mmCIF file of N, CA and C in Angstrom:
data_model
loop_
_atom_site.group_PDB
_atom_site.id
_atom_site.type_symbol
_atom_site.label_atom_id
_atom_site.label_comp_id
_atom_site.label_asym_id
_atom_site.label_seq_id
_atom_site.Cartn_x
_atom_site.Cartn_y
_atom_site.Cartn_z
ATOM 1 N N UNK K 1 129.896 95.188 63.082
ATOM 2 C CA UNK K 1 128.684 95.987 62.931
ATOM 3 C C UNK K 1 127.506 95.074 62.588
ATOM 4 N N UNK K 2 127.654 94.090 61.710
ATOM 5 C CA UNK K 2 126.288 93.563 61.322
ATOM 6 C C UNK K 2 125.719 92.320 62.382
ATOM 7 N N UNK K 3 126.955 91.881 62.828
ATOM 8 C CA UNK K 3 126.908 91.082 64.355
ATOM 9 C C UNK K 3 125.843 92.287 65.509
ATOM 10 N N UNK K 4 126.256 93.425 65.702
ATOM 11 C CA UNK K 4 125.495 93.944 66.701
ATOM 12 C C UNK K 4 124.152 94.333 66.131
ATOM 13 N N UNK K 5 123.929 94.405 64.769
ATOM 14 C CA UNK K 5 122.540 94.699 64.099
ATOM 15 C C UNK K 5 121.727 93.701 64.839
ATOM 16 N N UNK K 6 122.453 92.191 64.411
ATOM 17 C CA UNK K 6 121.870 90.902 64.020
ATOM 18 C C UNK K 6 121.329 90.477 65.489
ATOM 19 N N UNK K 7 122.044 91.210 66.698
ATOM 20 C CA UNK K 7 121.751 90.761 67.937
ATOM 21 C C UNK K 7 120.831 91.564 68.130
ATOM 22 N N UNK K 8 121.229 92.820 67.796
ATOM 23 C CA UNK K 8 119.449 93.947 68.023
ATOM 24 C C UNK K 8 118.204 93.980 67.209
ATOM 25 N N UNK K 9 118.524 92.800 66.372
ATOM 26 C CA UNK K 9 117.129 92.713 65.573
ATOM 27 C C UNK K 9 116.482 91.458 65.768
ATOM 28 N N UNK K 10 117.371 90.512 66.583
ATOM 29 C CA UNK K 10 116.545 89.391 67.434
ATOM 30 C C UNK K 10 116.571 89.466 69.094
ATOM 31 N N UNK K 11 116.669 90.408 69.391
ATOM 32 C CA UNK K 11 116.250 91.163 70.869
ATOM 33 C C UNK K 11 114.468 90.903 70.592
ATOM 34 N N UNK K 12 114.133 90.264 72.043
ATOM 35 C CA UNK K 12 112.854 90.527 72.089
ATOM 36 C C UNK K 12 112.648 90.186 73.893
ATOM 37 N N UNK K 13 112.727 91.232 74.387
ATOM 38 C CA UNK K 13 112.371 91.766 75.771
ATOM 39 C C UNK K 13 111.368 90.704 76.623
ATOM 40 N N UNK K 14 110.680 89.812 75.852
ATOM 41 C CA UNK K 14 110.032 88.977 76.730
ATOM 42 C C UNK K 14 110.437 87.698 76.793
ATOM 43 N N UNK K 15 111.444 87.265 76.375
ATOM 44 C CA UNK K 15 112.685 86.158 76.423
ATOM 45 C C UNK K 15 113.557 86.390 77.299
ATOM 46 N N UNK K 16 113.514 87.989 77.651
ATOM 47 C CA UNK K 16 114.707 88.149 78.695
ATOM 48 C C UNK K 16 114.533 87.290 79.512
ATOM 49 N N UNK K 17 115.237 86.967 80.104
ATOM 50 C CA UNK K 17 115.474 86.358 81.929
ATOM 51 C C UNK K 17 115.390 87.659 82.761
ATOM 52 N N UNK K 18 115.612 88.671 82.395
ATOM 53 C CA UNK K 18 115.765 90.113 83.311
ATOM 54 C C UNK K 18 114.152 90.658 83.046
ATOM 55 N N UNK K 19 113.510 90.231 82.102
ATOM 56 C CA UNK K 19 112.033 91.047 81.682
ATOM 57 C C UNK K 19 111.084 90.149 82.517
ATOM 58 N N UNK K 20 111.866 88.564 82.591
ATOM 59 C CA UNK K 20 110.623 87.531 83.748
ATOM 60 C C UNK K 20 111.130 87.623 85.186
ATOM 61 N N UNK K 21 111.991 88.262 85.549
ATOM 62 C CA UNK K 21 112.539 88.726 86.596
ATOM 63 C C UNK K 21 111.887 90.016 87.162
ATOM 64 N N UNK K 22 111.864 90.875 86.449
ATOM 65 C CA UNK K 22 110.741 92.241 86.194
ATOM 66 C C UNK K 22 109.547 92.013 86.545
ATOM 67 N N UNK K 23 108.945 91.046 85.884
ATOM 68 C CA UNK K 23 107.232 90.974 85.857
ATOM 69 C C UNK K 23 107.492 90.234 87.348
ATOM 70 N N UNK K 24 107.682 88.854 87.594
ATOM 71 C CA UNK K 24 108.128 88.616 88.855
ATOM 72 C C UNK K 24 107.915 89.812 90.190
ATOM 73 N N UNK K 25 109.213 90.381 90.293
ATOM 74 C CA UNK K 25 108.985 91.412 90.983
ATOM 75 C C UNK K 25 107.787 92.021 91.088
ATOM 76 N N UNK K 26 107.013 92.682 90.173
ATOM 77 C CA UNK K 26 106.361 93.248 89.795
ATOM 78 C C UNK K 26 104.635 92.781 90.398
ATOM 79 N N UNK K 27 104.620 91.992 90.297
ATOM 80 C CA UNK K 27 103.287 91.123 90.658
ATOM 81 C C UNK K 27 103.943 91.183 91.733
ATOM 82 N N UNK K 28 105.083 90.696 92.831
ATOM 83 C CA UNK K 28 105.001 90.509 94.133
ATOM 84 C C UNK K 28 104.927 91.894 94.986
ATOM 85 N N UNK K 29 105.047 92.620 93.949
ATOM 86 C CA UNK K 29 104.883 94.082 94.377
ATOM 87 C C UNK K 29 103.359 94.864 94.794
ATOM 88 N N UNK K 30 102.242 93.972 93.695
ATOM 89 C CA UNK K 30 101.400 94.279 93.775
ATOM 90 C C UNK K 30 100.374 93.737 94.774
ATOM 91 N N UNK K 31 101.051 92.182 95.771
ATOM 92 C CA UNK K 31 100.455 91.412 96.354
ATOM 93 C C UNK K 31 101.044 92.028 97.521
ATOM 94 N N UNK K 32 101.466 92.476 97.701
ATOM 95 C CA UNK K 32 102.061 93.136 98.941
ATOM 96 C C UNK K 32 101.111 94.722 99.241
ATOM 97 N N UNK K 33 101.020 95.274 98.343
ATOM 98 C CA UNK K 33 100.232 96.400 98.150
ATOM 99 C C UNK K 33 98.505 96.219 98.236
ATOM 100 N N UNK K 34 98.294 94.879 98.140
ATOM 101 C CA UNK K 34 96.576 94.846 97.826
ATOM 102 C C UNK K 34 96.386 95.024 99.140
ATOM 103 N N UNK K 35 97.152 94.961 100.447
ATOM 104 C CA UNK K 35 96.226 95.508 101.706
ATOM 105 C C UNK K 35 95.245 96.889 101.632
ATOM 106 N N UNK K 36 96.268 97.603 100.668
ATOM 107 C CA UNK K 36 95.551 98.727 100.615
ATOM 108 C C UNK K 36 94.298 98.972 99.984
ATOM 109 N N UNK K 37 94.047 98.055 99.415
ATOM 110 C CA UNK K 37 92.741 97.810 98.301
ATOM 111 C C UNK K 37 91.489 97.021 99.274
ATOM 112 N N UNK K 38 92.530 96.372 100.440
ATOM 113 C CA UNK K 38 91.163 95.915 101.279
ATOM 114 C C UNK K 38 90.561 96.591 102.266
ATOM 115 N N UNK K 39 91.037 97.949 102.400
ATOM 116 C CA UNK K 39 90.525 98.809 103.390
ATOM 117 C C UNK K 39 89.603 99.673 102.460
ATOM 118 N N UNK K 40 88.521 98.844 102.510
ATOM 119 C CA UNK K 40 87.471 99.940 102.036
ATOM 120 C C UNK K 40 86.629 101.315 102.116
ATOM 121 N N UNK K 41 87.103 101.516 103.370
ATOM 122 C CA UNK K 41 86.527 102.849 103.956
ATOM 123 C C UNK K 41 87.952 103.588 103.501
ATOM 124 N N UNK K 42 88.416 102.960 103.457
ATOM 125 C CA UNK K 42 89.879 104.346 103.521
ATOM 126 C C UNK K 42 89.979 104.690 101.274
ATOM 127 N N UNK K 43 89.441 103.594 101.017
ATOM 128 C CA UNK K 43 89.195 103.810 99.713
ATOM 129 C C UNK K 43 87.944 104.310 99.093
ATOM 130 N N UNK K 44 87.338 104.283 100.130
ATOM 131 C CA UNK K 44 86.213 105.276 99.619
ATOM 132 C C UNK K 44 85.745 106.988 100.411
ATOM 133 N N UNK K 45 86.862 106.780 101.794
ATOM 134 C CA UNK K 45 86.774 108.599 101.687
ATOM 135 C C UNK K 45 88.282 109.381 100.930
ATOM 136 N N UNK K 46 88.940 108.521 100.627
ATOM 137 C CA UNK K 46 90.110 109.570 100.144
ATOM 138 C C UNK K 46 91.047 108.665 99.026
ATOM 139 N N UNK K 47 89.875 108.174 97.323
ATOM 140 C CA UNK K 47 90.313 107.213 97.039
ATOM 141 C C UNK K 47 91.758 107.754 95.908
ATOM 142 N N UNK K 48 91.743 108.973 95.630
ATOM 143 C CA UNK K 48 93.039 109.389 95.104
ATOM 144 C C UNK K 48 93.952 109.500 95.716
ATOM 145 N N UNK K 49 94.207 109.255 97.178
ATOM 146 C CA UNK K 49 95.251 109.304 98.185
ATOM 147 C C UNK K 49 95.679 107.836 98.015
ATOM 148 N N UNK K 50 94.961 107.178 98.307
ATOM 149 C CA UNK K 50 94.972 105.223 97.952
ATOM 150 C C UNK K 50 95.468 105.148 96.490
ATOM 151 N N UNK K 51 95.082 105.667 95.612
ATOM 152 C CA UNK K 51 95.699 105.029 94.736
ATOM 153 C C UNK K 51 97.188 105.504 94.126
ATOM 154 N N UNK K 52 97.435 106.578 94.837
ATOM 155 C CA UNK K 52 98.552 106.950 94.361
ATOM 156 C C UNK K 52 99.723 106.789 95.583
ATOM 157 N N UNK K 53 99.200 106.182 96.532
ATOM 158 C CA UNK K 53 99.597 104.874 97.525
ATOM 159 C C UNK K 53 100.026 103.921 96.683
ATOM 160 N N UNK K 54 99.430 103.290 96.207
ATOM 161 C CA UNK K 54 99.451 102.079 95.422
ATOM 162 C C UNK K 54 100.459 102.297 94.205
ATOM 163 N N UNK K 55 99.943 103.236 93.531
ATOM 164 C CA UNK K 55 100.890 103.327 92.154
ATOM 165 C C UNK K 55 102.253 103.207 92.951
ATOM 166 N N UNK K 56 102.140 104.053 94.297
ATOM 167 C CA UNK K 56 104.128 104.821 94.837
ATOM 168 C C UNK K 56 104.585 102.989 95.399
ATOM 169 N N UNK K 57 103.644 102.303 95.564
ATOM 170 C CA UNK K 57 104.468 100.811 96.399
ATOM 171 C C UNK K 57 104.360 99.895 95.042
ATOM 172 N N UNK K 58 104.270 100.012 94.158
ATOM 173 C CA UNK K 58 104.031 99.335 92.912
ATOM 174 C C UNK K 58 104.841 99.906 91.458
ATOM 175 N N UNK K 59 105.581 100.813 92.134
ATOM 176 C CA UNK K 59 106.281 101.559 91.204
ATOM 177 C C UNK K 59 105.576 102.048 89.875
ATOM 178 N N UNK K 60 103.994 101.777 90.119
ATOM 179 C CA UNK K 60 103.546 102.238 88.714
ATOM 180 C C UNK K 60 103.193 103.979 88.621
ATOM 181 N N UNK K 61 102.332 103.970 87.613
ATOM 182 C CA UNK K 61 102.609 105.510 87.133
ATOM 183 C C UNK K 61 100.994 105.517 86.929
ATOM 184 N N UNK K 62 100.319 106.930 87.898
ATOM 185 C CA UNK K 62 98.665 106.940 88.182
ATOM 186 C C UNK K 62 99.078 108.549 87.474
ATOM 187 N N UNK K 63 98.038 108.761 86.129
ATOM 188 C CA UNK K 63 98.607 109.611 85.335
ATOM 189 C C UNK K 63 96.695 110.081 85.075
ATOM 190 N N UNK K 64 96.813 111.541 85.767
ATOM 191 C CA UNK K 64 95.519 112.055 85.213
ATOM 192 C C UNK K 64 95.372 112.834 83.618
ATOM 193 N N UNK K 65 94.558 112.004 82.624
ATOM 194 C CA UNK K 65 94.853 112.092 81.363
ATOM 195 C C UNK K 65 94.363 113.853 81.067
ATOM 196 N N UNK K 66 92.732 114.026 81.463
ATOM 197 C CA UNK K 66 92.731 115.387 81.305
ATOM 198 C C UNK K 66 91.470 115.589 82.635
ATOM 199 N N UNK K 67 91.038 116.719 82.667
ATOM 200 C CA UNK K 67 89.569 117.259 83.617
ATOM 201 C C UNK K 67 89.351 118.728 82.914
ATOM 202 N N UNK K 68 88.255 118.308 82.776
ATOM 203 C CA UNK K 68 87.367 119.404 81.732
ATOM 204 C C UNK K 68 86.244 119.703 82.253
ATOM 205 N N UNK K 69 85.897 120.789 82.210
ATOM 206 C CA UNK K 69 84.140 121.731 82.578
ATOM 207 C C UNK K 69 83.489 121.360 81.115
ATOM 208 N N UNK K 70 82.351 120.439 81.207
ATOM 209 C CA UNK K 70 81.514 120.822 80.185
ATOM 210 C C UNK K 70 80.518 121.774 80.092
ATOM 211 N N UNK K 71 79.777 122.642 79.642
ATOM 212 C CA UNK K 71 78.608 123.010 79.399
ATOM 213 C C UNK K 71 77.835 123.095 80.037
ATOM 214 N N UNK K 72 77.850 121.758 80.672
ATOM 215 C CA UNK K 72 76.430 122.009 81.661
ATOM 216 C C UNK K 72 76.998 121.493 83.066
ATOM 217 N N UNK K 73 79.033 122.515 83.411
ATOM 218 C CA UNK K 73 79.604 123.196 84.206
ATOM 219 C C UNK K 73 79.283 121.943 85.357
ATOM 220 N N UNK K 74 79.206 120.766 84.565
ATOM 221 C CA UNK K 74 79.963 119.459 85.063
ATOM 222 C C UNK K 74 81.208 118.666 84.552
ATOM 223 N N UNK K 75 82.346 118.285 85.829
ATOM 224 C CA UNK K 75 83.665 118.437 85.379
ATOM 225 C C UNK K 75 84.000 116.895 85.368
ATOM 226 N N UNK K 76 84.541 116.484 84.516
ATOM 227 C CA UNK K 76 84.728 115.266 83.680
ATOM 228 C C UNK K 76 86.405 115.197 83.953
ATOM 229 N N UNK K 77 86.570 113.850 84.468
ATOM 230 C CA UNK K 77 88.503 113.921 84.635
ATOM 231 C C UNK K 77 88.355 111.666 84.214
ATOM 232 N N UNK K 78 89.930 111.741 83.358
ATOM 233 C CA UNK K 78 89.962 111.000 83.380
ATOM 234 C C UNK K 78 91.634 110.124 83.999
ATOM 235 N N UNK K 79 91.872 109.116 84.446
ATOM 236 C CA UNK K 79 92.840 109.055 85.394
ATOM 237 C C UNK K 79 93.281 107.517 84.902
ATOM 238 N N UNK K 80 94.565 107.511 84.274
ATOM 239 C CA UNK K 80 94.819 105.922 84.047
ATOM 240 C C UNK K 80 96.146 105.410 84.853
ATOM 241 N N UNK K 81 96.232 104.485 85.103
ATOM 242 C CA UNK K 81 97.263 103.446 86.532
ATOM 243 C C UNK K 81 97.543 102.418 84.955
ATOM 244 N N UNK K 82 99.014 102.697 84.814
ATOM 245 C CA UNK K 82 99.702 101.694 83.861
ATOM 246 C C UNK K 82 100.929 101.246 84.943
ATOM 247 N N UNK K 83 101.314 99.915 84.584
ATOM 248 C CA UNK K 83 102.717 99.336 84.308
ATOM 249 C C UNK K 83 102.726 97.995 83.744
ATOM 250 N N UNK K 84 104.029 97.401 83.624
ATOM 251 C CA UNK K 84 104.239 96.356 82.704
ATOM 252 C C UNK K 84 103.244 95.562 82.319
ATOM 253 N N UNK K 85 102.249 95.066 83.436
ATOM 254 C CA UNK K 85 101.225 93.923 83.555
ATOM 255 C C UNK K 85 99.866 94.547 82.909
ATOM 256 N N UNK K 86 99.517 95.734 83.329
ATOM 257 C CA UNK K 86 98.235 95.928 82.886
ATOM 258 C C UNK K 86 97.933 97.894 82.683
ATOM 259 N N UNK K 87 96.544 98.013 82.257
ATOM 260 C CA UNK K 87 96.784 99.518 81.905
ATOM 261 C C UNK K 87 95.301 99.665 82.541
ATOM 262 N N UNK K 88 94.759 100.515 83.639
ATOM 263 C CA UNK K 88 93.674 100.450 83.608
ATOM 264 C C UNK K 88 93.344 101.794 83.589
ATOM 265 N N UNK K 89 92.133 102.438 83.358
ATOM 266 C CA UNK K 89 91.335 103.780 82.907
ATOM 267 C C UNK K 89 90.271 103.891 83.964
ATOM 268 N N UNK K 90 90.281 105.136 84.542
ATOM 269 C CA UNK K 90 88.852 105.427 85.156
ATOM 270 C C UNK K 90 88.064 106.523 84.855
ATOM 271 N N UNK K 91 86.967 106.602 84.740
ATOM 272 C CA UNK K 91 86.436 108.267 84.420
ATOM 273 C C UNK K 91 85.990 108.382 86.169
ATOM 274 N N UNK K 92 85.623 109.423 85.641
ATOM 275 C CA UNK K 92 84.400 110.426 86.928
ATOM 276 C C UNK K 92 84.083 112.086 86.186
ATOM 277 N N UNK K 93 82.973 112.126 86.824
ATOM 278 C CA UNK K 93 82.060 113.501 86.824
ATOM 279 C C UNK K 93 82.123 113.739 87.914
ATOM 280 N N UNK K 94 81.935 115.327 88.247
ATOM 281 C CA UNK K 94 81.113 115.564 89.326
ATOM 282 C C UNK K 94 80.918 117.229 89.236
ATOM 283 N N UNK K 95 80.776 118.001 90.618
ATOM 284 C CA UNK K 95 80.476 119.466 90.667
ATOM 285 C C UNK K 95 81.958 120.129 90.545
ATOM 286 N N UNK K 96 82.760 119.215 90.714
ATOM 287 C CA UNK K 96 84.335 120.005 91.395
ATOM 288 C C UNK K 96 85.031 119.370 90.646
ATOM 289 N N UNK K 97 86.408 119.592 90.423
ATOM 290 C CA UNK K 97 87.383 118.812 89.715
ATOM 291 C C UNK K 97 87.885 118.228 90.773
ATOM 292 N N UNK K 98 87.621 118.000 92.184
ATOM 293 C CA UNK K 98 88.469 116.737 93.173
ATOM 294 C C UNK K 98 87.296 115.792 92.961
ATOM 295 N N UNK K 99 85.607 116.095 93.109
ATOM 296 C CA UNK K 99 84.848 115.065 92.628
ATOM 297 C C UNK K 99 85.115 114.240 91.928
ATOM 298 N N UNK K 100 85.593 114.726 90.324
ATOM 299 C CA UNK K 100 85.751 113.824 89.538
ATOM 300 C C UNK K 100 86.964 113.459 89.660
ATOM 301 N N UNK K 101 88.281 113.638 89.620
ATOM 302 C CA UNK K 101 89.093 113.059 90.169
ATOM 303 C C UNK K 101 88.797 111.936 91.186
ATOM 304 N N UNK K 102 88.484 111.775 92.601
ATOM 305 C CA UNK K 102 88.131 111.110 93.446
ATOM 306 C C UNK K 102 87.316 109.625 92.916
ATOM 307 N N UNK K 103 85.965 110.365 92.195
ATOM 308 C CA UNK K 103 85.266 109.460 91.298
ATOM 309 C C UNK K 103 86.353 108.620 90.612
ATOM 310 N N UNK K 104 87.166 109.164 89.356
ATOM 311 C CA UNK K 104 87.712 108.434 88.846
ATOM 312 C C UNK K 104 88.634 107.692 89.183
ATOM 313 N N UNK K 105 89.543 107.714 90.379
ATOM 314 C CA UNK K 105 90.037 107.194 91.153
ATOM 315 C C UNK K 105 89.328 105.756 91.641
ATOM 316 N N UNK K 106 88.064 106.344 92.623
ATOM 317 C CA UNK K 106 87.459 105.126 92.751
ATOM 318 C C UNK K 106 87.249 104.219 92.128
ATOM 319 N N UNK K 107 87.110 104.351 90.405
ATOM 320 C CA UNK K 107 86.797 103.390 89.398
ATOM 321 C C UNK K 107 87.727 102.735 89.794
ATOM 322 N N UNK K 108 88.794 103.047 89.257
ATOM 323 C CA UNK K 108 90.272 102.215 89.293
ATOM 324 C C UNK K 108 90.401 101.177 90.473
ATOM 325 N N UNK K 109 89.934 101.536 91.823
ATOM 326 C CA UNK K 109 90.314 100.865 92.666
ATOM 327 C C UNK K 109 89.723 99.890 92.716
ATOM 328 N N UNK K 110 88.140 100.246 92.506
ATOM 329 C CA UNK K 110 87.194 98.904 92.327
ATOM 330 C C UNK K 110 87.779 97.959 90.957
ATOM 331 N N UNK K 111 88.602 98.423 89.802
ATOM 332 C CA UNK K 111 88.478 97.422 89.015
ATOM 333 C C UNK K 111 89.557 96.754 89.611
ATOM 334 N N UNK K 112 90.733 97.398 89.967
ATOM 335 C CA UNK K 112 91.905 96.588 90.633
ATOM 336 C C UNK K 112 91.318 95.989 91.792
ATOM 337 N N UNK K 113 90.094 95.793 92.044
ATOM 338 C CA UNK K 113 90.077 95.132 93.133
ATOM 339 C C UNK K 113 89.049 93.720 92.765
ATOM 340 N N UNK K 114 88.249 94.151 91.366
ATOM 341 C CA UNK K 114 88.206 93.139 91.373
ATOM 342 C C UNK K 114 88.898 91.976 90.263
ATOM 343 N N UNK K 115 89.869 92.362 90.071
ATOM 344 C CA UNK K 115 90.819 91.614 89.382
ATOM 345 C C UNK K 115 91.712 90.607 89.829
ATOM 346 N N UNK K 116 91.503 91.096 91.407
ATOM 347 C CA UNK K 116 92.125 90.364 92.576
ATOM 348 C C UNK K 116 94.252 90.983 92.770
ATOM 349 N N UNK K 117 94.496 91.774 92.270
ATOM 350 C CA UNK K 117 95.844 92.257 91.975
ATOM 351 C C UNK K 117 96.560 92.675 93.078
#
């Protein structure tokens, strides 16, 4: 018992050989996928279709946090693209909740794009 403590309390996931094997993958996953980031027209009429392109060939996870009507019955959405390597956030406004969606989408793509990923 205190042998398997002693091994789970000096576990640290970024020593693995299987966690630099992971990230590995992971980045070659994303260099394979940036074609999609260089078609700019296709990312700017339908950029929530693209990015959840991207999340599905990148195995990451494009997670819309919330979309809300404010007050002055402009709709606010916010949309974040995580995995192992990085976490990124986009907002958008607009008249519609696909506006802002779309909007916030677009953020994302422009920052992943210019991150070079």
């Amino acid at each position: 018992k205190r042998q398997q403590d002693s091994i789970i309390k000096d576990f640290d996931p970024s020593k693995s050989e299987n966690f630099a094997r992971q990230q590995q993958s992971l980045k070659d996953r994303h260099r394979a996928a940036f074609s999609l980031l260089s078609d700019t027209v296709r990312c700017e009429s339908s950029p929530l279709e693209v990015l959840n392109m991207y999340a599905a060939k990148t195995k990451a996870v494009a997670k819309t946090e919330y979309i809300e009507a404010g007050s002055d019955k402009i709709f606010r959405c916010k949309i974040s693209f995580s995995n192992l390597l990085l976490t990124i956030e986009g907002k958008g406004e607009g008249n519609t909740k696909k506006q802002s969606q779309h909007q916030a989408a677009a953020s994302i793509l422009i920052q992943m794009r210019e991150r070079g990923r």
